[in-house]
Amino acid sequence: MAKKRKKKRSKKKGGSLKKKFLLLFSVVTIVTLYFVKDIQVDYYKNQDGLTGPALKTAMHDLIRKHKYLNFDQNTTARYWWDNYFIKTDWHPDGYYWDMYSSEKHNKYVDGSKQSREHCMPRSWWGKSASYSSYDANGDLFNLFPSDYNANQAKSNLPLGEVGIARFDNGVSKVGTNTYPLGYRGQVFEPADEYKGDFARVYFYMVTCYEDYSYDWRTDGLKTMLSQGPYPGFQPWALEMLLKWHRNDPVSEKEIERNNAVYQIQENRNPFIDSPDLAEYIWGVKKEEPFKIDNQGQVLKQPTIKDLALLYFNRIVNVILSFLVK
């Protein structure tokens, strides 16, 4: 009987140690997530030395693997504002950051005042009945909080530069495109301070969803997009987007949003992390081999997966150093 009791106590002790270890790991992880604001993470790999089309495809292979966010099924506009936009688009002065209007909402009211706006229209990649089957439909890098009226005016129009505006709220304009040699229909023009933001969203979309490049629909193909993986844009559109990208450099707002989206979606916009990337893919450096900034490292808030990998690598290094001794 004594042996059995001893065995039972030993088993209980082992279980207790396991629980203590799990508790300790949980506490360390939570504390680390709270106090460790930024760490260097090797995110960009295997893109060094590539040019043009090959570089674009390599970036596609990296950023295409991301968490799917459901835009339509089992989620509402309020859910997105309360759970996503409050993390990605909250202005330091205490309201949602709207790049489409000067409205300053500090909470979601209803769909008659606020919208979830697809920067690149979702009608460009699918029919309404099948939107939910596309990962791009819920991609946070392409979704922003917006004023309802501005969203309605923008509709599924391409980007452009407006002459005489039929809609102008002081931030956004809609009217006939005047960009030289460009599409001559109706376009949406953001404010100058956001033109670079919009350009980098479009760079991201044609790169991340390069696998859609033979399925772009008429609305996109007759205005800004081109069929096939490269370049992805019509000449006039690419020229305009590169101009916007150069004239409106990456802002702190974009950097913080990039980090926030990474926490939710687990991929990044490389055109924010490395602004020169657009030049290496489409611009003045497209014949030059790409050189990754900071050896491919980015400074960002760690995810639990990042921390697990970090701890694992450190444990392995400790064991290896002990064995060498």
mmCIF file of C-alpha atoms in Angstrom:
data_model
loop_
_atom_site.group_PDB
_atom_site.id
_atom_site.type_symbol
_atom_site.label_atom_id
_atom_site.label_comp_id
_atom_site.label_asym_id
_atom_site.label_seq_id
_atom_site.Cartn_x
_atom_site.Cartn_y
_atom_site.Cartn_z
ATOM 1 C CA MET A 1 0.000 0.000 0.000
ATOM 2 C CA ALA A 2 2.863 2.352 0.846
ATOM 3 C CA LYS A 3 4.338 1.898 -2.635
ATOM 4 C CA LYS A 4 1.017 2.730 -4.269
ATOM 5 C CA ARG A 5 0.640 5.880 -2.190
ATOM 6 C CA LYS A 6 4.170 6.913 -3.070
ATOM 7 C CA LYS A 7 3.495 6.385 -6.772
ATOM 8 C CA LYS A 8 0.300 8.382 -6.526
ATOM 9 C CA ARG A 9 2.066 11.270 -4.788
ATOM 10 C CA SER A 10 4.783 11.228 -7.463
ATOM 11 C CA LYS A 11 2.199 11.449 -10.245
ATOM 12 C CA LYS A 12 0.463 14.316 -8.494
ATOM 13 C CA LYS A 13 3.763 16.099 -8.061
ATOM 14 C CA GLY A 14 4.540 15.704 -11.775
ATOM 15 C CA GLY A 15 1.148 17.083 -12.734
ATOM 16 C CA SER A 16 1.619 19.969 -10.354
ATOM 17 C CA LEU A 17 5.001 20.814 -11.868
ATOM 18 C CA LYS A 18 3.485 20.764 -15.343
ATOM 19 C CA LYS A 19 0.736 23.162 -14.276
ATOM 20 C CA LYS A 20 3.283 25.443 -12.625
ATOM 21 C CA PHE A 21 5.404 25.459 -15.777
ATOM 22 C CA LEU A 22 2.411 26.314 -17.974
ATOM 23 C CA LEU A 23 1.369 29.034 -15.550
ATOM 24 C CA LEU A 24 4.896 30.448 -15.486
ATOM 25 C CA PHE A 25 5.106 30.399 -19.293
ATOM 26 C CA SER A 26 1.740 32.169 -19.566
ATOM 27 C CA VAL A 27 2.759 34.839 -17.071
ATOM 28 C CA VAL A 28 6.114 35.412 -18.795
ATOM 29 C CA THR A 29 4.400 35.668 -22.197
ATOM 30 C CA ILE A 30 1.766 38.129 -20.971
ATOM 31 C CA VAL A 31 4.319 40.264 -19.139
ATOM 32 C CA THR A 32 6.623 40.239 -22.163
ATOM 33 C CA LEU A 33 3.815 41.255 -24.519
ATOM 34 C CA TYR A 34 2.976 44.121 -22.172
ATOM 35 C CA PHE A 35 6.462 45.432 -21.519
ATOM 36 C CA VAL A 36 8.345 44.470 -24.695
ATOM 37 C CA LYS A 37 6.992 47.036 -27.106
ATOM 38 C CA ASP A 38 9.264 46.246 -30.041
ATOM 39 C CA ILE A 39 11.667 43.525 -31.106
ATOM 40 C CA GLN A 40 13.757 42.949 -34.208
ATOM 41 C CA VAL A 41 12.226 40.168 -36.271
ATOM 42 C CA ASP A 42 13.590 38.596 -39.453
ATOM 43 C CA TYR A 43 10.535 39.088 -41.664
ATOM 44 C CA TYR A 44 12.011 39.735 -45.095
ATOM 45 C CA LYS A 45 14.128 36.903 -46.438
ATOM 46 C CA ASN A 46 15.213 35.601 -49.843
ATOM 47 C CA GLN A 47 14.496 38.835 -51.731
ATOM 48 C CA ASP A 48 18.071 40.139 -51.878
ATOM 49 C CA GLY A 49 19.468 40.439 -55.393
ATOM 50 C CA LEU A 50 16.130 40.160 -57.206
ATOM 51 C CA THR A 51 14.786 42.693 -59.708
ATOM 52 C CA GLY A 52 11.464 43.728 -61.231
ATOM 53 C CA PRO A 53 8.997 40.864 -61.825
ATOM 54 C CA ALA A 54 10.983 38.288 -59.808
ATOM 55 C CA LEU A 55 11.154 40.644 -56.830
ATOM 56 C CA LYS A 56 7.410 41.317 -56.988
ATOM 57 C CA THR A 57 6.653 37.583 -57.048
ATOM 58 C CA ALA A 58 9.026 36.920 -54.136
ATOM 59 C CA MET A 59 7.214 39.559 -52.082
ATOM 60 C CA HIS A 60 3.899 38.003 -53.103
ATOM 61 C CA ASP A 61 5.075 34.615 -51.831
ATOM 62 C CA LEU A 62 5.934 36.189 -48.476
ATOM 63 C CA ILE A 63 2.932 38.417 -47.766
ATOM 64 C CA ARG A 64 0.228 36.232 -49.325
ATOM 65 C CA LYS A 65 0.298 33.925 -46.293
ATOM 66 C CA HIS A 66 -1.886 35.785 -43.843
ATOM 67 C CA LYS A 67 -4.791 35.232 -41.519
ATOM 68 C CA TYR A 68 -8.204 35.348 -43.214
ATOM 69 C CA LEU A 69 -10.592 37.941 -41.789
ATOM 70 C CA ASN A 70 -14.244 37.377 -42.604
ATOM 71 C CA PHE A 71 -15.797 40.567 -43.923
ATOM 72 C CA ASP A 72 -19.326 39.351 -44.651
ATOM 73 C CA GLN A 73 -20.306 36.206 -42.779
ATOM 74 C CA ASN A 74 -20.974 36.382 -39.030
ATOM 75 C CA THR A 75 -19.463 39.879 -38.724
ATOM 76 C CA THR A 76 -21.029 43.326 -38.818
ATOM 77 C CA ALA A 77 -19.738 46.806 -39.546
ATOM 78 C CA ARG A 78 -19.903 47.538 -35.822
ATOM 79 C CA TYR A 79 -17.721 44.497 -35.115
ATOM 80 C CA TRP A 80 -15.038 45.798 -37.479
ATOM 81 C CA TRP A 81 -15.093 49.287 -36.011
ATOM 82 C CA ASP A 82 -15.070 48.044 -32.404
ATOM 83 C CA ASN A 83 -12.499 45.263 -32.838
ATOM 84 C CA TYR A 84 -10.241 46.157 -35.771
ATOM 85 C CA PHE A 85 -10.390 49.841 -36.705
ATOM 86 C CA ILE A 86 -10.054 50.908 -33.082
ATOM 87 C CA LYS A 87 -6.607 49.235 -33.169
ATOM 88 C CA THR A 88 -5.553 50.189 -36.702
ATOM 89 C CA ASP A 89 -7.104 53.621 -37.258
ATOM 90 C CA TRP A 90 -7.470 55.348 -33.901
ATOM 91 C CA HIS A 91 -6.278 58.952 -34.004
ATOM 92 C CA PRO A 92 -4.075 60.176 -31.092
ATOM 93 C CA ASP A 93 -6.688 62.869 -30.404
ATOM 94 C CA GLY A 94 -9.342 60.265 -29.621
ATOM 95 C CA TYR A 95 -11.374 59.488 -32.728
ATOM 96 C CA TYR A 96 -11.343 57.203 -35.770
ATOM 97 C CA TRP A 97 -8.898 58.387 -38.425
ATOM 98 C CA ASP A 98 -10.944 58.914 -41.599
ATOM 99 C CA MET A 99 -8.865 59.465 -44.770
ATOM 100 C CA TYR A 100 -12.032 60.139 -46.770
ATOM 101 C CA SER A 101 -13.549 63.052 -44.842
ATOM 102 C CA SER A 102 -13.040 65.442 -41.944
ATOM 103 C CA GLU A 103 -15.603 63.627 -39.775
ATOM 104 C CA LYS A 104 -14.337 62.765 -36.269
ATOM 105 C CA HIS A 105 -16.344 59.909 -34.797
ATOM 106 C CA ASN A 106 -15.211 58.521 -31.442
ATOM 107 C CA LYS A 107 -17.523 55.509 -31.746
ATOM 108 C CA TYR A 108 -19.456 53.557 -34.340
ATOM 109 C CA VAL A 109 -22.941 55.034 -34.773
ATOM 110 C CA ASP A 110 -24.601 53.240 -37.693
ATOM 111 C CA GLY A 111 -24.248 52.379 -41.366
ATOM 112 C CA SER A 112 -25.965 55.568 -42.502
ATOM 113 C CA LYS A 113 -23.006 57.601 -41.226
ATOM 114 C CA GLN A 114 -19.989 55.271 -41.352
ATOM 115 C CA SER A 115 -18.669 52.600 -43.707
ATOM 116 C CA ARG A 116 -15.991 49.940 -44.068
ATOM 117 C CA GLU A 117 -14.323 51.143 -47.236
ATOM 118 C CA HIS A 118 -12.411 48.905 -49.662
ATOM 119 C CA CYS A 119 -9.621 51.160 -50.954
ATOM 120 C CA MET A 120 -9.283 49.014 -54.094
ATOM 121 C CA PRO A 121 -12.909 48.177 -54.982
ATOM 122 C CA ARG A 122 -13.802 44.556 -54.354
ATOM 123 C CA SER A 123 -15.853 44.473 -57.556
ATOM 124 C CA TRP A 124 -12.504 44.466 -59.367
ATOM 125 C CA TRP A 125 -11.785 40.891 -58.332
ATOM 126 C CA GLY A 126 -15.101 39.086 -58.108
ATOM 127 C CA LYS A 127 -18.861 38.995 -58.453
ATOM 128 C CA SER A 128 -20.933 40.092 -55.460
ATOM 129 C CA ALA A 129 -22.156 36.537 -54.855
ATOM 130 C CA SER A 130 -18.587 35.298 -54.381
ATOM 131 C CA TYR A 131 -16.852 38.197 -52.576
ATOM 132 C CA SER A 132 -16.502 36.174 -49.375
ATOM 133 C CA SER A 133 -14.523 33.457 -51.142
ATOM 134 C CA TYR A 134 -11.666 35.896 -51.778
ATOM 135 C CA ASP A 135 -9.074 36.529 -49.058
ATOM 136 C CA ALA A 136 -8.733 40.097 -50.332
ATOM 137 C CA ASN A 137 -12.311 40.828 -49.291
ATOM 138 C CA GLY A 138 -11.373 41.098 -45.608
ATOM 139 C CA ASP A 139 -7.767 42.263 -45.972
ATOM 140 C CA LEU A 140 -7.242 45.036 -43.411
ATOM 141 C CA PHE A 141 -4.541 46.661 -45.507
ATOM 142 C CA ASN A 142 -7.269 47.483 -48.044
ATOM 143 C CA LEU A 143 -10.027 48.369 -45.559
ATOM 144 C CA PHE A 144 -10.486 51.700 -43.800
ATOM 145 C CA PRO A 145 -13.102 53.472 -41.697
ATOM 146 C CA SER A 146 -14.820 56.097 -43.815
ATOM 147 C CA ASP A 147 -17.653 58.569 -43.932
ATOM 148 C CA TYR A 148 -20.726 57.020 -45.561
ATOM 149 C CA ASN A 149 -21.291 59.840 -48.074
ATOM 150 C CA ALA A 150 -17.659 59.829 -49.200
ATOM 151 C CA ASN A 151 -17.781 56.058 -49.586
ATOM 152 C CA GLN A 152 -20.944 56.299 -51.686
ATOM 153 C CA ALA A 153 -19.393 58.968 -53.903
ATOM 154 C CA LYS A 154 -16.228 56.913 -54.388
ATOM 155 C CA SER A 155 -18.206 53.744 -55.180
ATOM 156 C CA ASN A 156 -15.997 51.433 -57.284
ATOM 157 C CA LEU A 157 -14.191 54.243 -59.102
ATOM 158 C CA PRO A 158 -10.462 54.118 -59.863
ATOM 159 C CA LEU A 159 -7.981 56.598 -58.432
ATOM 160 C CA GLY A 160 -7.079 59.676 -60.420
ATOM 161 C CA GLU A 161 -6.635 63.431 -60.415
ATOM 162 C CA VAL A 162 -9.849 65.435 -60.675
ATOM 163 C CA GLY A 163 -10.406 68.641 -62.638
ATOM 164 C CA ILE A 164 -13.970 69.828 -62.119
ATOM 165 C CA ALA A 165 -15.404 67.940 -59.139
ATOM 166 C CA ARG A 166 -18.973 66.710 -58.874
ATOM 167 C CA PHE A 167 -18.257 65.712 -55.250
ATOM 168 C CA ASP A 168 -15.862 67.554 -52.940
ATOM 169 C CA ASN A 169 -16.010 67.375 -49.139
ATOM 170 C CA GLY A 170 -12.708 69.154 -48.570
ATOM 171 C CA VAL A 171 -10.773 65.881 -48.278
ATOM 172 C CA SER A 172 -11.991 63.671 -51.135
ATOM 173 C CA LYS A 173 -13.003 64.559 -54.681
ATOM 174 C CA VAL A 174 -14.871 62.752 -57.450
ATOM 175 C CA GLY A 175 -14.873 63.948 -61.055
ATOM 176 C CA THR A 176 -13.365 63.433 -64.498
ATOM 177 C CA ASN A 177 -9.755 62.269 -64.561
ATOM 178 C CA THR A 178 -7.277 64.836 -65.869
ATOM 179 C CA TYR A 179 -4.079 62.810 -65.431
ATOM 180 C CA PRO A 180 -2.158 62.965 -68.757
ATOM 181 C CA LEU A 181 -2.650 59.987 -71.092
ATOM 182 C CA GLY A 182 -4.867 58.349 -68.509
ATOM 183 C CA TYR A 183 -8.356 56.950 -68.251
ATOM 184 C CA ARG A 184 -10.841 59.697 -69.070
ATOM 185 C CA GLY A 185 -13.799 58.596 -66.951
ATOM 186 C CA GLN A 186 -14.855 59.384 -63.395
ATOM 187 C CA VAL A 187 -12.207 58.928 -60.689
ATOM 188 C CA PHE A 188 -11.695 59.357 -56.952
ATOM 189 C CA GLU A 189 -8.931 61.656 -55.712
ATOM 190 C CA PRO A 190 -7.777 61.607 -52.055
ATOM 191 C CA ALA A 191 -6.229 64.573 -50.271
ATOM 192 C CA ASP A 192 -2.541 65.232 -50.998
ATOM 193 C CA GLU A 193 -1.577 64.139 -47.472
ATOM 194 C CA TYR A 194 -3.044 60.674 -48.145
ATOM 195 C CA LYS A 195 -2.085 60.117 -51.785
ATOM 196 C CA GLY A 196 1.004 58.118 -50.812
ATOM 197 C CA ASP A 197 -1.075 55.995 -48.419
ATOM 198 C CA PHE A 198 -3.462 55.082 -51.234
ATOM 199 C CA ALA A 199 -0.610 54.356 -53.666
ATOM 200 C CA ARG A 200 1.050 51.974 -51.208
ATOM 201 C CA VAL A 201 -2.256 50.163 -50.645
ATOM 202 C CA TYR A 202 -2.553 49.583 -54.399
ATOM 203 C CA PHE A 203 1.089 48.431 -54.612
ATOM 204 C CA TYR A 204 0.343 45.987 -51.795
ATOM 205 C CA MET A 205 -2.849 44.683 -53.405
ATOM 206 C CA VAL A 206 -1.402 43.878 -56.838
ATOM 207 C CA THR A 207 1.589 42.235 -55.131
ATOM 208 C CA CYS A 208 -0.169 40.276 -52.388
ATOM 209 C CA TYR A 209 -2.905 39.110 -54.771
ATOM 210 C CA GLU A 210 -0.706 38.482 -57.771
ATOM 211 C CA ASP A 211 -2.545 35.149 -58.003
ATOM 212 C CA TYR A 212 -5.692 37.125 -58.976
ATOM 213 C CA SER A 213 -3.884 38.790 -61.871
ATOM 214 C CA TYR A 214 -5.597 36.756 -64.605
ATOM 215 C CA ASP A 215 -8.994 37.148 -62.932
ATOM 216 C CA TRP A 216 -9.212 40.925 -62.538
ATOM 217 C CA ARG A 217 -12.654 42.012 -63.670
ATOM 218 C CA THR A 218 -13.637 44.613 -66.267
ATOM 219 C CA ASP A 219 -14.005 47.578 -63.889
ATOM 220 C CA GLY A 220 -10.357 47.335 -62.901
ATOM 221 C CA LEU A 221 -8.930 46.310 -66.270
ATOM 222 C CA LYS A 222 -10.548 49.148 -68.209
ATOM 223 C CA THR A 223 -9.229 51.735 -65.753
ATOM 224 C CA MET A 224 -6.032 51.018 -63.753
ATOM 225 C CA LEU A 225 -5.056 47.342 -63.784
ATOM 226 C CA SER A 226 -3.372 45.131 -66.370
ATOM 227 C CA GLN A 227 -3.795 41.397 -66.762
ATOM 228 C CA GLY A 228 -0.949 39.129 -65.688
ATOM 229 C CA PRO A 229 1.484 39.271 -62.772
ATOM 230 C CA TYR A 230 3.666 42.123 -64.050
ATOM 231 C CA PRO A 231 3.516 45.054 -63.960
ATOM 232 C CA GLY A 232 -0.070 44.802 -62.684
ATOM 233 C CA PHE A 233 -0.961 48.384 -63.637
ATOM 234 C CA GLN A 234 -1.656 50.273 -66.840
ATOM 235 C CA PRO A 235 1.226 52.670 -67.685
ATOM 236 C CA TRP A 236 -0.622 55.878 -66.751
ATOM 237 C CA ALA A 237 -1.822 54.439 -63.427
ATOM 238 C CA LEU A 238 1.634 53.180 -62.468
ATOM 239 C CA GLU A 239 3.191 56.536 -63.316
ATOM 240 C CA MET A 240 0.619 58.373 -61.208
ATOM 241 C CA LEU A 241 0.906 56.006 -58.230
ATOM 242 C CA LEU A 242 4.705 56.259 -58.238
ATOM 243 C CA LYS A 243 4.381 60.052 -58.288
ATOM 244 C CA TRP A 244 2.005 59.960 -55.307
ATOM 245 C CA HIS A 245 4.320 57.523 -53.508
ATOM 246 C CA ARG A 246 7.312 59.838 -53.974
ATOM 247 C CA ASN A 247 5.524 63.081 -53.145
ATOM 248 C CA ASP A 248 3.826 61.765 -49.990
ATOM 249 C CA PRO A 249 6.407 59.651 -48.088
ATOM 250 C CA VAL A 250 5.529 57.020 -45.491
ATOM 251 C CA SER A 251 4.107 58.652 -42.370
ATOM 252 C CA GLU A 252 4.146 57.632 -38.721
ATOM 253 C CA LYS A 253 0.431 56.900 -39.116
ATOM 254 C CA GLU A 254 1.191 54.268 -41.778
ATOM 255 C CA ILE A 255 4.010 52.733 -39.757
ATOM 256 C CA GLU A 256 1.794 52.339 -36.705
ATOM 257 C CA ARG A 257 -1.060 50.980 -38.820
ATOM 258 C CA ASN A 258 1.276 48.483 -40.498
ATOM 259 C CA ASN A 259 2.309 47.178 -37.069
ATOM 260 C CA ALA A 260 -1.293 47.053 -35.838
ATOM 261 C CA VAL A 261 -2.508 45.130 -38.893
ATOM 262 C CA TYR A 262 0.381 42.707 -38.466
ATOM 263 C CA GLN A 263 -0.850 41.913 -34.957
ATOM 264 C CA ILE A 264 -4.281 41.011 -36.325
ATOM 265 C CA GLN A 265 -3.588 39.619 -39.785
ATOM 266 C CA GLU A 266 0.025 38.396 -39.430
ATOM 267 C CA ASN A 267 1.464 39.906 -42.591
ATOM 268 C CA ARG A 268 2.924 43.291 -43.490
ATOM 269 C CA ASN A 269 2.868 45.899 -46.236
ATOM 270 C CA PRO A 270 6.468 45.839 -47.527
ATOM 271 C CA PHE A 271 6.006 49.156 -49.354
ATOM 272 C CA ILE A 272 5.674 50.803 -45.939
ATOM 273 C CA ASP A 273 8.573 48.913 -44.350
ATOM 274 C CA SER A 274 10.812 49.544 -47.366
ATOM 275 C CA PRO A 275 9.532 52.508 -49.440
ATOM 276 C CA ASP A 276 12.293 52.024 -52.033
ATOM 277 C CA LEU A 277 10.781 48.643 -52.910
ATOM 278 C CA ALA A 278 8.375 50.312 -55.369
ATOM 279 C CA GLU A 279 11.360 51.768 -57.231
ATOM 280 C CA TYR A 280 13.046 48.352 -57.425
ATOM 281 C CA ILE A 281 9.889 46.681 -58.757
ATOM 282 C CA TRP A 282 8.501 49.363 -61.105
ATOM 283 C CA GLY A 283 10.525 52.559 -60.839
ATOM 284 C CA VAL A 284 13.959 54.011 -61.456
ATOM 285 C CA LYS A 285 15.782 51.074 -59.821
ATOM 286 C CA LYS A 286 13.929 48.208 -61.513
ATOM 287 C CA GLU A 287 17.131 47.059 -63.261
ATOM 288 C CA GLU A 288 19.102 47.089 -60.008
ATOM 289 C CA PRO A 289 19.266 44.136 -57.580
ATOM 290 C CA PHE A 290 17.192 44.757 -54.471
ATOM 291 C CA LYS A 291 18.970 45.186 -51.149
ATOM 292 C CA ILE A 292 16.877 44.564 -48.046
ATOM 293 C CA ASP A 293 17.082 47.291 -45.406
ATOM 294 C CA ASN A 294 18.395 46.221 -41.971
ATOM 295 C CA GLN A 295 19.155 42.699 -43.228
ATOM 296 C CA GLY A 296 15.431 42.013 -43.558
ATOM 297 C CA GLN A 297 14.611 42.900 -39.966
ATOM 298 C CA VAL A 298 11.671 45.017 -38.934
ATOM 299 C CA LEU A 299 11.073 46.649 -35.573
ATOM 300 C CA LYS A 300 7.598 45.705 -34.399
ATOM 301 C CA GLN A 301 5.391 44.612 -31.515
ATOM 302 C CA PRO A 302 5.916 40.835 -31.130
ATOM 303 C CA THR A 303 3.153 38.284 -31.541
ATOM 304 C CA ILE A 304 2.933 35.183 -29.327
ATOM 305 C CA LYS A 305 4.351 33.198 -32.254
ATOM 306 C CA ASP A 306 7.320 35.592 -32.441
ATOM 307 C CA LEU A 307 7.980 35.206 -28.703
ATOM 308 C CA ALA A 308 7.727 31.412 -28.815
ATOM 309 C CA LEU A 309 10.295 31.349 -31.617
ATOM 310 C CA LEU A 310 12.490 33.816 -29.748
ATOM 311 C CA TYR A 311 12.426 31.743 -26.545
ATOM 312 C CA PHE A 312 13.012 28.508 -28.468
ATOM 313 C CA ASN A 313 16.068 29.945 -30.241
ATOM 314 C CA ARG A 314 17.515 31.201 -26.964
ATOM 315 C CA ILE A 315 17.013 27.842 -25.258
ATOM 316 C CA VAL A 316 18.706 26.068 -28.186
ATOM 317 C CA ASN A 317 21.631 28.513 -28.019
ATOM 318 C CA VAL A 318 22.032 27.919 -24.265
ATOM 319 C CA ILE A 319 22.016 24.135 -24.759
ATOM 320 C CA LEU A 320 24.516 24.342 -27.632
ATOM 321 C CA SER A 321 26.862 26.603 -25.663
ATOM 322 C CA PHE A 322 26.680 24.180 -22.715
ATOM 323 C CA LEU A 323 27.510 21.208 -24.963
ATOM 324 C CA VAL A 324 30.475 23.047 -26.480
ATOM 325 C CA LYS A 325 31.866 23.670 -23.000
#
